[in-house]
CSV table of C-alpha atoms in Angstrom, one decimal:
chain,number,residue,atom,x,y,z
A,7,MET,CA,-72.7,49.8,-107.5
A,8,PRO,CA,-71.2,48.6,-110.9
A,9,VAL,CA,-72.9,46.3,-113.3
A,10,PHE,CA,-71.5,42.8,-113.2
A,11,PHE,CA,-71.1,40.8,-116.4
A,12,LEU,CA,-72.1,37.2,-116.3
A,13,PRO,CA,-71.9,34.5,-119.0
A,14,PRO,CA,-75.4,34.2,-120.7
A,15,ASP,CA,-75.8,30.6,-119.5
A,16,ALA,CA,-75.7,31.8,-115.9
A,17,ILE,CA,-78.9,33.6,-116.5
A,18,THR,CA,-81.9,31.3,-116.7
A,19,PRO,CA,-85.0,33.4,-115.9
A,20,PRO,CA,-86.4,33.7,-113.4
A,21,SER,CA,-83.2,32.8,-111.6
A,22,ILE,CA,-79.5,33.7,-111.9
A,23,THR,CA,-76.5,31.7,-110.6
A,24,VAL,CA,-73.3,33.6,-110.1
A,25,PRO,CA,-70.1,31.8,-111.4
A,26,PRO,CA,-67.5,30.9,-108.8
A,27,ALA,CA,-65.0,33.5,-109.9
A,28,LEU,CA,-67.4,36.3,-109.2
A,29,GLN,CA,-68.9,34.7,-106.1
A,30,THR,CA,-65.7,35.3,-104.1
A,31,HIS,CA,-65.6,39.0,-105.0
A,32,LEU,CA,-69.3,39.6,-104.3
A,33,ARG,CA,-69.4,37.6,-101.1
A,34,ASP,CA,-66.0,38.2,-99.5
A,35,SER,CA,-64.9,41.6,-100.9
A,36,LEU,CA,-68.2,43.4,-101.2
A,37,ARG,CA,-69.8,41.4,-98.4
A,38,LEU,CA,-73.2,41.2,-100.1
A,39,GLU,CA,-75.8,39.5,-98.0
A,40,LEU,CA,-79.2,37.8,-98.5
A,41,GLY,CA,-81.8,40.1,-99.8
A,42,GLU,CA,-79.5,42.7,-101.3
A,43,GLN,CA,-79.9,43.7,-104.9
A,44,ILE,CA,-77.3,44.0,-107.7
A,45,TRP,CA,-77.3,44.7,-111.5
A,46,VAL,CA,-76.0,42.0,-113.8
A,47,CYS,CA,-75.5,42.1,-117.5
A,48,ASP,CA,-75.3,39.3,-120.1
A,49,GLY,CA,-73.1,41.3,-122.5
A,50,GLN,CA,-75.6,40.7,-125.2
A,51,GLY,CA,-77.9,43.7,-124.6
A,52,SER,CA,-79.9,42.7,-121.5
A,53,ARG,CA,-79.4,43.9,-117.9
A,54,TYR,CA,-81.1,42.4,-114.9
A,55,LEU,CA,-81.9,43.6,-111.4
A,56,MET,CA,-81.2,40.6,-109.2
A,57,GLU,CA,-82.1,40.0,-105.6
A,58,LEU,CA,-79.9,37.6,-103.7
A,59,THR,CA,-81.8,34.6,-102.4
A,60,ARG,CA,-79.0,32.3,-101.6
A,61,VAL,CA,-75.5,33.3,-100.2
A,62,THR,CA,-73.3,30.4,-99.0
A,63,LYS,CA,-69.7,29.4,-99.3
A,64,GLN,CA,-70.7,27.1,-102.1
A,65,GLU,CA,-73.3,29.1,-104.0
A,66,LEU,CA,-74.5,32.6,-104.7
A,67,ALA,CA,-77.8,32.9,-106.6
A,68,GLY,CA,-80.8,35.1,-106.9
A,69,ARG,CA,-84.0,35.9,-108.7
A,70,ILE,CA,-84.7,38.4,-111.4
A,71,LEU,CA,-86.7,41.5,-110.3
A,72,SER,CA,-86.7,43.3,-113.6
A,73,THR,CA,-85.1,43.3,-117.0
A,74,THR,CA,-83.8,46.2,-119.1
A,75,ARG,CA,-82.8,46.1,-122.7
A,76,GLU,CA,-79.9,48.1,-124.1
A,77,PRO,CA,-81.1,51.3,-125.8
A,78,ALA,CA,-80.8,51.3,-129.6
A,79,ARG,CA,-77.4,52.6,-130.7
A,80,THR,CA,-77.9,55.8,-132.7
A,81,VAL,CA,-74.2,56.6,-133.5
A,82,PRO,CA,-71.4,54.8,-135.3
A,83,ARG,CA,-69.2,52.2,-133.4
A,84,LEU,CA,-65.8,53.4,-132.3
A,85,LEU,CA,-62.8,51.1,-132.8
A,86,ILE,CA,-59.2,51.8,-131.8
A,87,GLY,CA,-56.0,50.2,-133.1
A,88,GLN,CA,-53.3,51.0,-130.5
A,89,ALA,CA,-49.6,50.2,-131.0
A,90,VAL,CA,-48.5,48.2,-127.9
A,91,LEU,CA,-47.1,50.6,-125.2
A,92,LYS,CA,-44.6,49.7,-122.5
A,93,GLY,CA,-45.2,49.2,-118.8
A,94,GLU,CA,-48.7,49.9,-117.6
A,95,LYS,CA,-49.5,52.4,-120.4
A,96,MET,CA,-51.2,49.8,-122.5
A,97,ASP,CA,-53.3,48.7,-119.6
A,98,TRP,CA,-54.3,52.3,-119.0
A,99,VAL,CA,-55.3,52.8,-122.7
A,100,ILE,CA,-57.5,49.7,-122.6
A,101,GLN,CA,-59.2,50.7,-119.4
A,102,LYS,CA,-59.9,54.3,-120.5
A,103,ALA,CA,-60.9,53.3,-124.0
A,104,THR,CA,-63.4,50.9,-122.5
A,105,GLU,CA,-64.8,53.7,-120.2
A,106,LEU,CA,-65.2,55.9,-123.3
A,107,GLY,CA,-67.2,53.3,-125.2
A,108,ALA,CA,-64.8,51.7,-127.7
A,109,SER,CA,-66.4,48.5,-129.1
A,110,ASP,CA,-63.1,46.9,-130.3
A,111,ILE,CA,-59.5,47.4,-129.3
A,112,VAL,CA,-56.7,46.1,-131.6
A,113,PRO,CA,-53.2,45.9,-130.1
A,114,LEU,CA,-50.6,46.5,-132.8
A,115,GLN,CA,-46.9,45.8,-133.3
A,116,SER,CA,-45.4,48.6,-135.3
A,117,ARG,CA,-42.0,49.6,-136.7
A,118,HIS,CA,-41.2,51.7,-133.6
A,119,THR,CA,-43.0,49.6,-131.0
A,120,ILE,CA,-40.7,49.2,-128.0
A,121,VAL,CA,-42.5,46.2,-126.5
A,122,GLN,CA,-42.0,43.0,-128.4
A,123,LEU,CA,-44.6,40.5,-127.2
A,124,ARG,CA,-43.3,37.0,-126.8
A,125,PRO,CA,-45.4,34.3,-128.7
A,126,GLU,CA,-45.5,32.0,-125.7
A,127,ARG,CA,-47.0,34.8,-123.5
A,128,LEU,CA,-49.6,36.1,-126.0
A,129,ASP,CA,-52.5,34.1,-124.7
A,130,ALA,CA,-51.8,35.2,-121.1
A,131,GLN,CA,-51.4,38.8,-122.1
A,132,LEU,CA,-54.5,38.9,-124.1
A,133,ALA,CA,-56.5,37.3,-121.2
A,134,ARG,CA,-55.1,40.0,-118.9
A,135,TRP,CA,-56.1,42.8,-121.3
A,136,GLN,CA,-59.6,41.3,-121.7
A,137,ARG,CA,-59.9,41.2,-117.9
A,138,ILE,CA,-59.0,44.9,-117.6
A,139,ALA,CA,-61.6,45.7,-120.2
A,140,LEU,CA,-64.2,43.6,-118.3
A,141,GLU,CA,-63.5,45.4,-115.0
A,142,ALA,CA,-63.6,48.8,-116.7
A,143,ALA,CA,-66.9,48.0,-118.5
A,144,GLN,CA,-68.4,47.0,-115.1
A,145,GLN,CA,-67.2,50.1,-113.4
A,146,SER,CA,-68.4,52.4,-116.1
A,147,GLU,CA,-71.8,50.6,-116.5
A,148,GLN,CA,-71.3,49.7,-120.1
A,149,TRP,CA,-73.7,47.3,-121.8
A,150,ARG,CA,-71.0,45.3,-123.5
A,151,VAL,CA,-67.4,44.5,-123.0
A,152,PRO,CA,-65.1,45.6,-125.9
A,153,VAL,CA,-63.4,42.8,-127.8
A,154,ILE,CA,-59.6,42.8,-127.4
A,155,ALA,CA,-58.2,41.4,-130.7
A,156,LYS,CA,-55.1,39.3,-130.9
A,157,PRO,CA,-52.0,41.4,-131.2
A,158,GLN,CA,-51.0,41.9,-134.8
A,159,SER,CA,-48.8,43.9,-137.1
A,160,LEU,CA,-50.1,47.0,-138.8
A,161,ALA,CA,-50.1,45.2,-142.2
A,162,GLU,CA,-52.2,42.4,-140.7
A,163,CYS,CA,-54.6,44.9,-139.2
A,164,LEU,CA,-55.1,46.7,-142.5
A,165,ALA,CA,-55.7,43.3,-144.2
A,166,HIS,CA,-58.0,41.9,-141.5
A,167,HIS,CA,-60.0,45.1,-140.9
A,168,PRO,CA,-60.9,46.6,-144.2
A,169,ALA,CA,-61.3,50.4,-144.1
A,170,PRO,CA,-64.7,51.0,-142.3
A,171,SER,CA,-66.9,54.0,-142.9
A,172,LEU,CA,-64.2,56.3,-141.5
A,173,SER,CA,-60.6,55.2,-141.1
A,174,LEU,CA,-58.2,57.5,-139.3
A,175,MET,CA,-54.5,57.4,-138.4
A,176,LEU,CA,-53.2,59.8,-135.7
A,177,SER,CA,-50.0,61.3,-137.0
A,178,GLU,CA,-47.7,63.9,-135.7
A,179,ARG,CA,-45.5,66.3,-137.6
A,180,VAL,CA,-47.3,65.8,-140.8
A,181,GLU,CA,-50.0,67.7,-142.7
A,182,GLY,CA,-53.3,66.2,-141.7
A,183,GLN,CA,-56.9,67.1,-141.2
A,184,SER,CA,-57.9,68.2,-137.7
A,185,LEU,CA,-60.0,65.6,-135.8
A,186,ARG,CA,-62.3,68.4,-134.9
A,187,ALA,CA,-63.1,69.0,-138.5
A,188,VAL,CA,-63.1,65.7,-140.3
A,189,PRO,CA,-66.6,64.7,-141.4
A,190,LEU,CA,-68.0,61.9,-139.3
A,191,PRO,CA,-70.5,59.2,-140.3
A,192,SER,CA,-73.9,59.4,-138.6
A,193,SER,CA,-75.5,56.0,-139.1
A,194,ASN,CA,-75.5,53.4,-136.3
A,195,GLU,CA,-74.6,50.8,-139.0
A,196,GLU,CA,-71.3,52.6,-139.7
A,197,SER,CA,-68.0,52.8,-137.7
A,198,VAL,CA,-64.9,54.9,-137.0
A,199,PHE,CA,-61.5,53.2,-136.7
A,200,VAL,CA,-58.6,55.2,-135.2
A,201,LEU,CA,-55.0,54.0,-135.4
A,202,VAL,CA,-52.7,55.3,-132.7
A,203,GLY,CA,-48.9,54.8,-132.9
A,204,PRO,CA,-46.3,53.9,-130.3
A,205,GLU,CA,-44.1,56.1,-128.2
A,206,GLY,CA,-41.8,56.7,-131.2
A,207,GLY,CA,-44.7,57.4,-133.6
A,208,TRP,CA,-45.5,55.8,-136.9
A,209,ALA,CA,-42.8,55.2,-139.5
A,210,ARG,CA,-43.2,57.1,-142.8
A,211,GLU,CA,-43.8,53.9,-144.7
A,212,GLU,CA,-46.5,52.9,-142.2
A,213,MET,CA,-48.4,56.1,-142.8
A,214,THR,CA,-48.1,55.5,-146.6
A,215,GLN,CA,-49.3,52.0,-146.2
A,216,ALA,CA,-52.4,53.2,-144.2
A,217,GLU,CA,-53.2,55.9,-146.7
A,218,GLN,CA,-53.1,53.3,-149.5
A,219,ALA,CA,-55.5,51.2,-147.5
A,220,GLY,CA,-58.0,54.1,-147.3
A,221,TYR,CA,-57.0,55.7,-144.0
A,222,THR,CA,-56.9,59.5,-143.5
A,223,LEU,CA,-54.0,61.1,-141.6
A,224,ILE,CA,-55.3,63.3,-138.9
A,225,THR,CA,-53.8,65.6,-136.2
A,226,LEU,CA,-54.8,66.6,-132.7
A,227,GLY,CA,-53.1,70.0,-133.1
A,228,PRO,CA,-49.5,71.4,-133.0
A,229,HIS,CA,-48.4,69.8,-129.7
A,230,ILE,CA,-46.9,66.4,-129.4
A,231,LEU,CA,-48.9,64.2,-127.0
A,232,ARG,CA,-47.8,61.0,-125.4
A,233,ALA,CA,-49.2,57.9,-127.2
A,234,GLU,CA,-51.5,57.0,-124.3
A,235,THR,CA,-52.8,60.6,-124.1
A,236,ALA,CA,-53.4,60.8,-127.8
A,237,ALA,CA,-55.5,57.7,-127.8
A,238,ILE,CA,-57.8,58.9,-125.1
A,239,VAL,CA,-58.0,62.5,-126.3
A,240,ALA,CA,-59.0,61.2,-129.8
A,241,LEU,CA,-61.8,58.9,-128.4
A,242,GLY,CA,-63.0,61.8,-126.2
A,243,ILE,CA,-63.2,64.2,-129.1
A,244,LEU,CA,-65.1,61.6,-131.3
A,245,GLN,CA,-67.6,60.7,-128.5
A,246,SER,CA,-68.2,64.4,-127.8
A,247,ARG,CA,-68.8,65.1,-131.5
A,248,LEU,CA,-71.1,62.1,-131.7
A,249,GLY,CA,-73.1,63.3,-128.7
A,250,ALA,CA,-72.1,60.6,-126.3
A,251,LEU,CA,-70.3,63.0,-123.9
A,252,GLY,CA,-71.1,66.3,-122.4
C-alpha cells in the first residue's frame, strides 16, 4: 500500500486524524476498515504506521504504532526545469520525475513552447500539477512531495534559481558534454539542476543565455529524443550515477 501524505497538523501523537479529502478515498475507494494499518507521512521527514481506531462517515482516525525518520540524504538534490509540453506530456513528466526523486520541478515558458498558459488558469494548472506530484510521491513511497514552482520564463528561472552546484541544459544538435561523463557533485548539501526544452528544442539565444548564467550544455547522445523522454532519461542517468537506482 502507498504512503499517504497528511498535513503536519493532522498528526498529533499519539493520534492521527485524516483530513476529509483523503477520508473518502481511504474509506470508499480502498474500503479500509477498523483495525487496519496504513503508513502516513507528514512530508517533513517523518513516517508513521497508523492503526485505524475510528471509521465513520464523518471521521477517520487512528493511533500511531511506530514512527520512522527519513534516512539522511547522502547525495545531491535533483531539480528539473521542464519547458511546458502539450497535452498530457507535462503531466507525465511531473509524475515520472517525482517517482525518480526530483525535489523541485520548474515549468518553463520558452521561445518554442507550443502551450501558452493563460494567466487566469495558472493557479488551477499549478494545483493540478501539484496533485499529480502528490499522488506519484505516495505511489512511489517518497518521503517528500516535490515542489512545483510557478510557471516562468527561462530568463526568470535563471534569475530566480542562481546556478547551483551543477547546472545543466539538455541540448540537441550542438557540441556538448555527455551526461554520462560530466563530473557530478557528491555532497548532500549540493544540487544538480537540469533544464529540458520543449518539443521544438531550445532557441540558440536561450542556450547562449543559459551558458552565460553558468549552465553547461550536455547531450544524451546522437539520437533526438522526444522532450518528455529526454527529461526522464536524464533523471534516470543522474540517479543511477548517484547510486539511487540499480
